[in-house]
JSON list of C-alpha atoms in Angstrom, two decimals:
[
{"chain": "Z", "resi": 197, "resn": "ALA", "atom": "CA", "xyz": [72.84, 108.60, 87.35]},
{"chain": "Z", "resi": 198, "resn": "ALA", "atom": "CA", "xyz": [72.02, 111.89, 86.21]},
{"chain": "Z", "resi": 199, "resn": "GLU", "atom": "CA", "xyz": [74.15, 113.86, 83.85]},
{"chain": "Z", "resi": 200, "resn": "PRO", "atom": "CA", "xyz": [74.88, 116.70, 86.52]},
{"chain": "Z", "resi": 201, "resn": "SER", "atom": "CA", "xyz": [73.23, 119.86, 84.60]},
{"chain": "Z", "resi": 202, "resn": "GLU", "atom": "CA", "xyz": [75.29, 123.39, 82.96]},
{"chain": "Z", "resi": 203, "resn": "ASP", "atom": "CA", "xyz": [75.12, 124.75, 86.69]},
{"chain": "Z", "resi": 204, "resn": "GLN", "atom": "CA", "xyz": [75.88, 122.00, 88.29]},
{"chain": "Z", "resi": 205, "resn": "ALA", "atom": "CA", "xyz": [79.25, 120.91, 86.48]},
{"chain": "Z", "resi": 206, "resn": "ALA", "atom": "CA", "xyz": [80.73, 124.62, 86.23]},
{"chain": "Z", "resi": 207, "resn": "GLU", "atom": "CA", "xyz": [80.48, 124.61, 90.14]},
{"chain": "Z", "resi": 208, "resn": "LEU", "atom": "CA", "xyz": [82.54, 121.20, 90.47]},
{"chain": "Z", "resi": 209, "resn": "GLN", "atom": "CA", "xyz": [85.12, 122.71, 88.19]},
{"chain": "Z", "resi": 210, "resn": "SER", "atom": "CA", "xyz": [85.16, 125.68, 90.62]},
{"chain": "Z", "resi": 211, "resn": "LEU", "atom": "CA", "xyz": [85.82, 123.25, 93.26]},
{"chain": "Z", "resi": 212, "resn": "ARG", "atom": "CA", "xyz": [88.40, 121.33, 91.41]},
{"chain": "Z", "resi": 213, "resn": "GLU", "atom": "CA", "xyz": [90.39, 124.58, 90.35]},
{"chain": "Z", "resi": 214, "resn": "ARG", "atom": "CA", "xyz": [90.43, 125.46, 94.07]},
{"chain": "Z", "resi": 215, "resn": "VAL", "atom": "CA", "xyz": [91.61, 122.11, 95.68]},
{"chain": "Z", "resi": 216, "resn": "LYS", "atom": "CA", "xyz": [94.63, 122.02, 93.51]},
{"chain": "Z", "resi": 217, "resn": "ALA", "atom": "CA", "xyz": [95.50, 125.64, 93.80]},
{"chain": "Z", "resi": 218, "resn": "LEU", "atom": "CA", "xyz": [95.37, 124.96, 97.30]},
{"chain": "Z", "resi": 219, "resn": "GLU", "atom": "CA", "xyz": [97.48, 122.02, 96.59]},
{"chain": "Z", "resi": 220, "resn": "GLU", "atom": "CA", "xyz": [99.78, 123.62, 94.98]},
{"chain": "Z", "resi": 221, "resn": "ARG", "atom": "CA", "xyz": [100.24, 126.22, 98.29]},
{"chain": "Z", "resi": 222, "resn": "ILE", "atom": "CA", "xyz": [100.20, 123.86, 100.77]},
{"chain": "Z", "resi": 223, "resn": "GLY", "atom": "CA", "xyz": [101.21, 120.03, 99.47]},
{"chain": "Z", "resi": 224, "resn": "PRO", "atom": "CA", "xyz": [98.70, 117.69, 98.39]},
{"chain": "Z", "resi": 225, "resn": "ASP", "atom": "CA", "xyz": [99.66, 115.83, 102.11]},
{"chain": "Z", "resi": 226, "resn": "ALA", "atom": "CA", "xyz": [99.45, 118.71, 103.85]},
{"chain": "Z", "resi": 227, "resn": "GLN", "atom": "CA", "xyz": [98.92, 117.38, 107.62]},
{"chain": "Z", "resi": 228, "resn": "PRO", "atom": "CA", "xyz": [96.12, 119.20, 110.00]},
{"chain": "Z", "resi": 229, "resn": "PRO", "atom": "CA", "xyz": [96.99, 122.03, 112.12]},
{"chain": "Z", "resi": 230, "resn": "ALA", "atom": "CA", "xyz": [96.68, 120.87, 115.00]},
{"chain": "Z", "resi": 231, "resn": "ALA", "atom": "CA", "xyz": [97.33, 117.44, 117.21]},
{"chain": "Z", "resi": 232, "resn": "ALA", "atom": "CA", "xyz": [94.47, 114.51, 116.62]},
{"chain": "Z", "resi": 233, "resn": "GLY", "atom": "CA", "xyz": [91.72, 114.89, 118.99]},
{"chain": "Z", "resi": 234, "resn": "GLY", "atom": "CA", "xyz": [89.18, 117.98, 119.67]},
{"chain": "Z", "resi": 235, "resn": "SER", "atom": "CA", "xyz": [91.11, 121.53, 118.01]},
{"chain": "Z", "resi": 236, "resn": "LYS", "atom": "CA", "xyz": [90.30, 125.24, 117.51]},
{"chain": "Z", "resi": 237, "resn": "VAL", "atom": "CA", "xyz": [92.25, 127.43, 115.03]},
{"chain": "Z", "resi": 238, "resn": "ILE", "atom": "CA", "xyz": [91.90, 131.22, 116.20]},
{"chain": "Z", "resi": 239, "resn": "GLY", "atom": "CA", "xyz": [94.59, 132.81, 112.71]},
{"chain": "Z", "resi": 240, "resn": "ASN", "atom": "CA", "xyz": [97.30, 131.56, 112.97]},
{"chain": "Z", "resi": 241, "resn": "ILE", "atom": "CA", "xyz": [97.71, 129.38, 115.65]},
{"chain": "Z", "resi": 242, "resn": "ALA", "atom": "CA", "xyz": [96.06, 126.27, 116.53]},
{"chain": "Z", "resi": 243, "resn": "PHE", "atom": "CA", "xyz": [94.30, 124.25, 120.40]},
{"chain": "Z", "resi": 244, "resn": "SER", "atom": "CA", "xyz": [94.41, 120.43, 120.57]},
{"chain": "Z", "resi": 245, "resn": "GLY", "atom": "CA", "xyz": [93.83, 118.38, 123.62]},
{"chain": "Z", "resi": 246, "resn": "ASP", "atom": "CA", "xyz": [92.11, 115.17, 124.71]},
{"chain": "Z", "resi": 247, "resn": "ALA", "atom": "CA", "xyz": [91.42, 112.91, 127.14]},
{"chain": "Z", "resi": 248, "resn": "ARG", "atom": "CA", "xyz": [91.52, 109.28, 128.18]},
{"chain": "Z", "resi": 249, "resn": "TYR", "atom": "CA", "xyz": [89.29, 107.19, 131.04]},
{"chain": "Z", "resi": 250, "resn": "ARG", "atom": "CA", "xyz": [90.76, 104.38, 131.28]},
{"chain": "Z", "resi": 251, "resn": "ALA", "atom": "CA", "xyz": [89.94, 101.40, 133.64]},
{"chain": "Z", "resi": 252, "resn": "GLU", "atom": "CA", "xyz": [92.06, 97.76, 133.64]},
{"chain": "Z", "resi": 253, "resn": "SER", "atom": "CA", "xyz": [91.72, 94.47, 134.47]},
{"chain": "Z", "resi": 254, "resn": "ILE", "atom": "CA", "xyz": [94.58, 92.67, 133.89]},
{"chain": "Z", "resi": 255, "resn": "ASP", "atom": "CA", "xyz": [95.29, 88.63, 136.02]},
{"chain": "Z", "resi": 256, "resn": "VAL", "atom": "CA", "xyz": [97.78, 86.96, 135.08]},
{"chain": "Z", "resi": 257, "resn": "GLY", "atom": "CA", "xyz": [98.61, 83.66, 137.38]},
{"chain": "Z", "resi": 258, "resn": "ASP", "atom": "CA", "xyz": [97.35, 84.85, 140.84]},
{"chain": "Z", "resi": 259, "resn": "VAL", "atom": "CA", "xyz": [97.88, 88.22, 140.35]},
{"chain": "Z", "resi": 260, "resn": "ASP", "atom": "CA", "xyz": [94.42, 90.54, 139.93]},
{"chain": "Z", "resi": 261, "resn": "ASN", "atom": "CA", "xyz": [95.61, 93.36, 138.52]},
{"chain": "Z", "resi": 262, "resn": "ASP", "atom": "CA", "xyz": [92.22, 96.35, 138.26]},
{"chain": "Z", "resi": 263, "resn": "ARG", "atom": "CA", "xyz": [93.05, 100.07, 138.53]},
{"chain": "Z", "resi": 264, "resn": "GLN", "atom": "CA", "xyz": [91.82, 103.27, 136.85]},
{"chain": "Z", "resi": 265, "resn": "ARG", "atom": "CA", "xyz": [94.15, 105.53, 134.85]},
{"chain": "Z", "resi": 266, "resn": "VAL", "atom": "CA", "xyz": [93.36, 109.09, 132.49]},
{"chain": "Z", "resi": 267, "resn": "ARG", "atom": "CA", "xyz": [95.24, 110.42, 130.02]},
{"chain": "Z", "resi": 268, "resn": "ALA", "atom": "CA", "xyz": [94.86, 114.18, 129.28]},
{"chain": "Z", "resi": 269, "resn": "ARG", "atom": "CA", "xyz": [96.86, 115.89, 126.76]},
{"chain": "Z", "resi": 270, "resn": "PHE", "atom": "CA", "xyz": [96.80, 119.89, 125.64]},
{"chain": "Z", "resi": 271, "resn": "GLY", "atom": "CA", "xyz": [98.63, 121.37, 123.23]},
{"chain": "Z", "resi": 272, "resn": "VAL", "atom": "CA", "xyz": [99.32, 124.23, 121.01]},
{"chain": "Z", "resi": 273, "resn": "GLN", "atom": "CA", "xyz": [100.68, 124.18, 117.21]},
{"chain": "Z", "resi": 274, "resn": "ALA", "atom": "CA", "xyz": [101.87, 127.64, 115.82]},
{"chain": "Z", "resi": 275, "resn": "LYS", "atom": "CA", "xyz": [101.91, 128.66, 111.55]},
{"chain": "Z", "resi": 276, "resn": "ILE", "atom": "CA", "xyz": [104.67, 130.61, 111.67]},
{"chain": "Z", "resi": 277, "resn": "THR", "atom": "CA", "xyz": [105.21, 131.30, 108.13]},
{"chain": "Z", "resi": 278, "resn": "ASP", "atom": "CA", "xyz": [104.09, 129.11, 104.69]},
{"chain": "Z", "resi": 279, "resn": "THR", "atom": "CA", "xyz": [106.65, 126.49, 105.78]},
{"chain": "Z", "resi": 280, "resn": "LEU", "atom": "CA", "xyz": [107.89, 127.12, 109.03]},
{"chain": "Z", "resi": 281, "resn": "LEU", "atom": "CA", "xyz": [106.21, 125.39, 112.02]},
{"chain": "Z", "resi": 282, "resn": "THR", "atom": "CA", "xyz": [106.41, 125.37, 115.66]},
{"chain": "Z", "resi": 283, "resn": "GLY", "atom": "CA", "xyz": [104.42, 122.86, 118.18]},
{"chain": "Z", "resi": 284, "resn": "LEU", "atom": "CA", "xyz": [104.23, 122.46, 121.82]},
{"chain": "Z", "resi": 285, "resn": "ARG", "atom": "CA", "xyz": [101.88, 120.16, 123.72]},
{"chain": "Z", "resi": 286, "resn": "LEU", "atom": "CA", "xyz": [101.77, 118.96, 127.68]},
{"chain": "Z", "resi": 287, "resn": "SER", "atom": "CA", "xyz": [100.21, 115.88, 128.65]},
{"chain": "Z", "resi": 288, "resn": "THR", "atom": "CA", "xyz": [100.11, 113.51, 131.89]},
{"chain": "Z", "resi": 289, "resn": "GLY", "atom": "CA", "xyz": [102.55, 111.10, 132.94]},
{"chain": "Z", "resi": 290, "resn": "GLU", "atom": "CA", "xyz": [104.53, 109.05, 135.24]},
{"chain": "Z", "resi": 291, "resn": "GLY", "atom": "CA", "xyz": [107.55, 109.03, 134.08]},
{"chain": "Z", "resi": 292, "resn": "ASP", "atom": "CA", "xyz": [107.60, 106.00, 131.08]},
{"chain": "Z", "resi": 293, "resn": "PRO", "atom": "CA", "xyz": [108.48, 106.57, 127.06]},
{"chain": "Z", "resi": 294, "resn": "ARG", "atom": "CA", "xyz": [105.83, 104.25, 126.31]},
{"chain": "Z", "resi": 295, "resn": "SER", "atom": "CA", "xyz": [102.69, 105.88, 128.00]},
{"chain": "Z", "resi": 296, "resn": "ALA", "atom": "CA", "xyz": [100.94, 108.86, 129.80]},
{"chain": "Z", "resi": 297, "resn": "HIS", "atom": "CA", "xyz": [98.85, 107.69, 131.73]},
{"chain": "Z", "resi": 298, "resn": "LEU", "atom": "CA", "xyz": [98.14, 108.47, 135.20]},
{"chain": "Z", "resi": 299, "resn": "THR", "atom": "CA", "xyz": [96.61, 104.97, 137.74]},
{"chain": "Z", "resi": 300, "resn": "PHE", "atom": "CA", "xyz": [94.86, 106.07, 140.35]},
{"chain": "Z", "resi": 301, "resn": "SER", "atom": "CA", "xyz": [95.95, 104.03, 143.90]},
{"chain": "Z", "resi": 302, "resn": "GLY", "atom": "CA", "xyz": [93.34, 105.57, 146.39]},
{"chain": "Z", "resi": 303, "resn": "GLY", "atom": "CA", "xyz": [95.92, 107.74, 147.16]},
{"chain": "Z", "resi": 304, "resn": "TYR", "atom": "CA", "xyz": [96.17, 112.05, 147.88]},
{"chain": "Z", "resi": 305, "resn": "SER", "atom": "CA", "xyz": [99.27, 112.52, 145.62]},
{"chain": "Z", "resi": 306, "resn": "ARG", "atom": "CA", "xyz": [99.57, 114.81, 142.83]},
{"chain": "Z", "resi": 307, "resn": "ARG", "atom": "CA", "xyz": [99.95, 114.05, 139.61]},
{"chain": "Z", "resi": 308, "resn": "SER", "atom": "CA", "xyz": [102.52, 114.44, 137.38]},
{"chain": "Z", "resi": 309, "resn": "VAL", "atom": "CA", "xyz": [102.07, 117.09, 133.94]},
{"chain": "Z", "resi": 310, "resn": "GLY", "atom": "CA", "xyz": [105.04, 116.67, 131.29]},
{"chain": "Z", "resi": 311, "resn": "VAL", "atom": "CA", "xyz": [106.10, 118.27, 128.04]},
{"chain": "Z", "resi": 312, "resn": "ASP", "atom": "CA", "xyz": [105.32, 115.77, 125.87]},
{"chain": "Z", "resi": 313, "resn": "LEU", "atom": "CA", "xyz": [106.30, 117.47, 122.08]},
{"chain": "Z", "resi": 314, "resn": "VAL", "atom": "CA", "xyz": [108.44, 121.23, 121.50]},
{"chain": "Z", "resi": 315, "resn": "TYR", "atom": "CA", "xyz": [109.31, 120.75, 118.57]},
{"chain": "Z", "resi": 316, "resn": "LEU", "atom": "CA", "xyz": [110.16, 123.20, 115.20]},
{"chain": "Z", "resi": 317, "resn": "GLN", "atom": "CA", "xyz": [109.70, 121.89, 111.27]},
{"chain": "Z", "resi": 318, "resn": "TRP", "atom": "CA", "xyz": [110.74, 123.34, 108.25]},
{"chain": "Z", "resi": 319, "resn": "SER", "atom": "CA", "xyz": [108.62, 122.57, 105.95]},
{"chain": "Z", "resi": 320, "resn": "ILE", "atom": "CA", "xyz": [111.47, 122.50, 102.87]},
{"chain": "Z", "resi": 321, "resn": "ALA", "atom": "CA", "xyz": [108.71, 121.83, 99.53]},
{"chain": "Z", "resi": 322, "resn": "PRO", "atom": "CA", "xyz": [105.84, 120.28, 99.37]},
{"chain": "Z", "resi": 323, "resn": "GLN", "atom": "CA", "xyz": [107.47, 116.75, 99.54]},
{"chain": "Z", "resi": 324, "resn": "LEU", "atom": "CA", "xyz": [110.44, 117.02, 102.13]},
{"chain": "Z", "resi": 325, "resn": "ARG", "atom": "CA", "xyz": [109.95, 118.54, 106.20]},
{"chain": "Z", "resi": 326, "resn": "VAL", "atom": "CA", "xyz": [112.43, 118.07, 108.39]},
{"chain": "Z", "resi": 327, "resn": "ALA", "atom": "CA", "xyz": [111.61, 119.18, 112.59]},
{"chain": "Z", "resi": 328, "resn": "ALA", "atom": "CA", "xyz": [113.85, 118.93, 115.13]},
{"chain": "Z", "resi": 329, "resn": "GLY", "atom": "CA", "xyz": [112.81, 118.77, 119.51]},
{"chain": "Z", "resi": 330, "resn": "LYS", "atom": "CA", "xyz": [110.92, 116.30, 120.99]},
{"chain": "Z", "resi": 331, "resn": "ILE", "atom": "CA", "xyz": [108.74, 115.14, 117.72]},
{"chain": "Z", "resi": 332, "resn": "ALA", "atom": "CA", "xyz": [106.58, 113.27, 117.13]},
{"chain": "Z", "resi": 333, "resn": "TYR", "atom": "CA", "xyz": [107.14, 109.13, 116.66]},
{"chain": "Z", "resi": 334, "resn": "PRO", "atom": "CA", "xyz": [108.24, 110.04, 112.64]},
{"chain": "Z", "resi": 335, "resn": "ASN", "atom": "CA", "xyz": [108.41, 106.47, 111.33]},
{"chain": "Z", "resi": 336, "resn": "TRP", "atom": "CA", "xyz": [105.53, 104.61, 110.15]},
{"chain": "Z", "resi": 337, "resn": "GLN", "atom": "CA", "xyz": [104.18, 102.17, 111.92]},
{"chain": "Z", "resi": 338, "resn": "PRO", "atom": "CA", "xyz": [100.97, 99.78, 111.85]},
{"chain": "Z", "resi": 339, "resn": "GLY", "atom": "CA", "xyz": [97.53, 101.17, 113.44]},
{"chain": "Z", "resi": 340, "resn": "GLN", "atom": "CA", "xyz": [98.53, 98.34, 116.07]},
{"chain": "Z", "resi": 341, "resn": "SER", "atom": "CA", "xyz": [102.09, 98.12, 116.89]},
{"chain": "Z", "resi": 342, "resn": "VAL", "atom": "CA", "xyz": [102.73, 96.40, 119.95]},
{"chain": "Z", "resi": 343, "resn": "PHE", "atom": "CA", "xyz": [106.08, 97.37, 120.44]},
{"chain": "Z", "resi": 344, "resn": "ILE", "atom": "CA", "xyz": [105.46, 101.30, 119.61]},
{"chain": "Z", "resi": 345, "resn": "GLY", "atom": "CA", "xyz": [102.47, 103.51, 121.24]},
{"chain": "Z", "resi": 346, "resn": "GLY", "atom": "CA", "xyz": [100.68, 106.72, 119.74]},
{"chain": "Z", "resi": 347, "resn": "ASP", "atom": "CA", "xyz": [102.72, 108.41, 123.08]},
{"chain": "Z", "resi": 348, "resn": "PHE", "atom": "CA", "xyz": [106.21, 107.56, 122.10]},
{"chain": "Z", "resi": 349, "resn": "ASN", "atom": "CA", "xyz": [107.49, 110.59, 121.61]},
{"chain": "Z", "resi": 350, "resn": "PRO", "atom": "CA", "xyz": [111.67, 110.80, 120.84]},
{"chain": "Z", "resi": 351, "resn": "GLU", "atom": "CA", "xyz": [114.88, 113.41, 121.19]},
{"chain": "Z", "resi": 352, "resn": "GLY", "atom": "CA", "xyz": [116.21, 114.25, 117.96]},
{"chain": "Z", "resi": 353, "resn": "TRP", "atom": "CA", "xyz": [115.73, 115.48, 114.21]},
{"chain": "Z", "resi": 354, "resn": "SER", "atom": "CA", "xyz": [113.20, 113.79, 111.81]},
{"chain": "Z", "resi": 355, "resn": "SER", "atom": "CA", "xyz": [112.84, 114.47, 107.64]},
{"chain": "Z", "resi": 356, "resn": "SER", "atom": "CA", "xyz": [110.04, 113.01, 106.11]},
{"chain": "Z", "resi": 357, "resn": "TYR", "atom": "CA", "xyz": [109.64, 112.06, 102.12]},
{"chain": "Z", "resi": 358, "resn": "ARG", "atom": "CA", "xyz": [107.27, 111.82, 99.77]},
{"chain": "Z", "resi": 359, "resn": "SER", "atom": "CA", "xyz": [106.09, 111.19, 96.59]},
{"chain": "Z", "resi": 360, "resn": "GLY", "atom": "CA", "xyz": [103.47, 112.74, 94.78]},
{"chain": "Z", "resi": 361, "resn": "SER", "atom": "CA", "xyz": [102.52, 108.51, 93.70]},
{"chain": "Z", "resi": 362, "resn": "GLY", "atom": "CA", "xyz": [102.91, 107.49, 97.41]},
{"chain": "Z", "resi": 363, "resn": "TRP", "atom": "CA", "xyz": [106.65, 106.70, 98.03]},
{"chain": "Z", "resi": 364, "resn": "PHE", "atom": "CA", "xyz": [107.85, 107.51, 101.31]},
{"chain": "Z", "resi": 365, "resn": "ALA", "atom": "CA", "xyz": [111.34, 107.63, 103.31]},
{"chain": "Z", "resi": 366, "resn": "ASN", "atom": "CA", "xyz": [112.18, 109.13, 106.66]},
{"chain": "Z", "resi": 367, "resn": "ALA", "atom": "CA", "xyz": [115.18, 108.85, 108.80]},
{"chain": "Z", "resi": 368, "resn": "HIS", "atom": "CA", "xyz": [115.56, 110.25, 112.38]},
{"chain": "Z", "resi": 369, "resn": "HIS", "atom": "CA", "xyz": [118.47, 110.14, 115.20]}
]
């Protein structure tokens, strides 16, 4: 590989310094201001939303269960101060805490929308955070957990610590 020119080396050093300053200001593991999905940030307020359509065919014995399902979510997150964050997300759902999907039955009934998340998060230090309310599932889980889905959001409080070396601890009630 060719050696970088003096201009490229100076630009690279400048970028490294800017990244270091940002990490010192917001923490090395800072989360983006909005949940996964499409998002738009205006000032200190971030809007997010997503929708999913799914056709399922579950055949067990003599029972064929073919159904159409949909999930839609809309959220807003506001950065109150450098250390205080609040959020609200609405989602479709029919009372199952593990799934926000609606199942279409061919009828003309109205579908329900409810509060999926509503929380206040305080970053005590870049490594230590405390959150309370209806929060996103606070503990680590494998990417394809059969026990806890991505729609499961408990109510209560949580605290999380993440060291610079990668060690972490979570607690919630």
